[in-house]
Coordinates of C-alpha atoms in Angstrom, one line a residue:
X123 CA -79.9 53.5 -27.0
X124 CA -79.2 57.0 -28.4
X125 CA -82.3 58.3 -26.6
X126 CA -81.2 56.8 -23.3
X127 CA -77.8 58.4 -23.7
X128 CA -79.2 61.8 -24.6
X129 CA -81.6 61.8 -21.7
X130 CA -78.7 60.9 -19.4
X131 CA -80.4 57.8 -18.1
X132 CA -77.8 55.3 -19.3
X133 CA -74.3 55.3 -17.7
X134 CA -71.2 54.4 -19.6
X135 CA -71.3 50.9 -18.3
X136 CA -74.9 50.4 -19.3
X137 CA -74.2 51.7 -22.8
X138 CA -71.2 49.4 -23.3
X139 CA -73.2 46.4 -21.9
X140 CA -76.0 47.1 -24.4
X141 CA -73.6 47.3 -27.3
X142 CA -72.0 44.0 -26.2
X143 CA -75.4 42.3 -25.9
X144 CA -76.5 43.6 -29.3
X145 CA -73.2 42.6 -31.0
X146 CA -73.4 39.1 -29.5
X147 CA -77.1 38.8 -30.6
X148 CA -76.2 40.0 -34.1
X149 CA -73.3 37.5 -34.3
X150 CA -75.6 34.6 -33.3
X151 CA -78.2 35.6 -35.8
X152 CA -75.8 36.0 -38.6
X153 CA -74.1 32.7 -37.8
X154 CA -77.5 30.9 -37.8
X155 CA -78.8 32.5 -41.0
X156 CA -75.6 31.9 -42.9
X157 CA -75.3 28.3 -41.8
X158 CA -78.9 27.6 -42.6
X159 CA -78.9 29.1 -46.1
X160 CA -75.5 27.7 -46.9
X161 CA -76.7 24.2 -45.8
X162 CA -79.7 24.5 -48.1
X163 CA -77.5 25.6 -51.0
X164 CA -75.0 22.8 -50.5
X165 CA -77.6 20.0 -50.2
X166 CA -79.4 21.3 -53.3
X167 CA -76.4 21.6 -55.5
X168 CA -73.6 19.5 -54.1
X169 CA -75.2 16.7 -52.1
X170 CA -75.4 15.3 -48.6
X171 CA -71.7 14.4 -48.5
X172 CA -70.6 18.0 -48.7
X173 CA -73.0 18.9 -45.9
X174 CA -70.9 16.9 -43.4
X175 CA -67.9 19.1 -44.3
X176 CA -70.1 22.2 -43.8
X177 CA -71.1 21.0 -40.4
X178 CA -67.5 20.6 -39.3
X179 CA -66.7 24.1 -40.6
X180 CA -69.8 25.6 -38.8
X181 CA -68.7 23.9 -35.6
X182 CA -65.2 25.4 -36.0
X183 CA -66.7 28.8 -36.8
X184 CA -69.0 28.7 -33.7
X185 CA -66.1 27.8 -31.5
X186 CA -64.0 30.6 -32.9
X187 CA -66.8 33.2 -32.9
X188 CA -68.4 32.4 -29.6
X189 CA -65.2 31.6 -27.8
X190 CA -62.7 34.1 -29.0
X191 CA -64.8 36.9 -30.5
X192 CA -67.3 37.0 -27.5
X193 CA -64.4 37.0 -25.0
X194 CA -62.6 39.8 -26.9
X195 CA -65.8 41.9 -27.0
X196 CA -66.3 41.4 -23.3
X197 CA -62.8 42.5 -22.6
X198 CA -63.1 45.6 -24.8
X199 CA -66.5 46.7 -23.7
X200 CA -66.4 45.9 -20.0
X201 CA -62.8 46.9 -19.1
X202 CA -62.2 49.4 -16.4
X203 CA -61.8 52.9 -17.8
X204 CA -58.4 54.5 -17.5
X205 CA -58.1 57.1 -14.8
X206 CA -57.0 60.4 -16.0
X207 CA -53.9 61.7 -14.3
X208 CA -54.6 64.5 -11.9
X209 CA -51.8 66.9 -12.3
X210 CA -51.8 69.9 -10.2
X211 CA -49.5 72.5 -11.6
X212 CA -49.0 75.8 -9.8
X213 CA -47.6 78.7 -11.7
X214 CA -45.8 81.2 -9.5
X215 CA -45.0 84.6 -11.0
X216 CA -42.8 87.0 -9.1
X217 CA -41.2 90.2 -10.3
X218 CA -37.7 91.3 -9.4
X219 CA -38.9 94.8 -8.3
X220 CA -40.5 93.4 -5.2
X221 CA -37.2 92.3 -3.8
X222 CA -35.1 95.4 -4.4
X223 CA -33.7 97.4 -1.5

């Protein structure tokens, strides 16, 4: 991504879209790995009854992460950039000697 930006081949929108896609992929990967290893730990040490509670927590976590967090990232990364105000200021400098009679 840095190479594309340095070469000038990626626009601002493309860069933000790449960051959004990478962050969503990272969030999915982390959620899967944490849920998988936590499930193995709970079944091994606490039993199958606690796994049902973990499943409910994972479902809530997925709804929160993929509903709220993904939408928030989309809003932040893909919003329209603010237009800079175009102020035209003209400075006029006149001396008094020009208008003497």
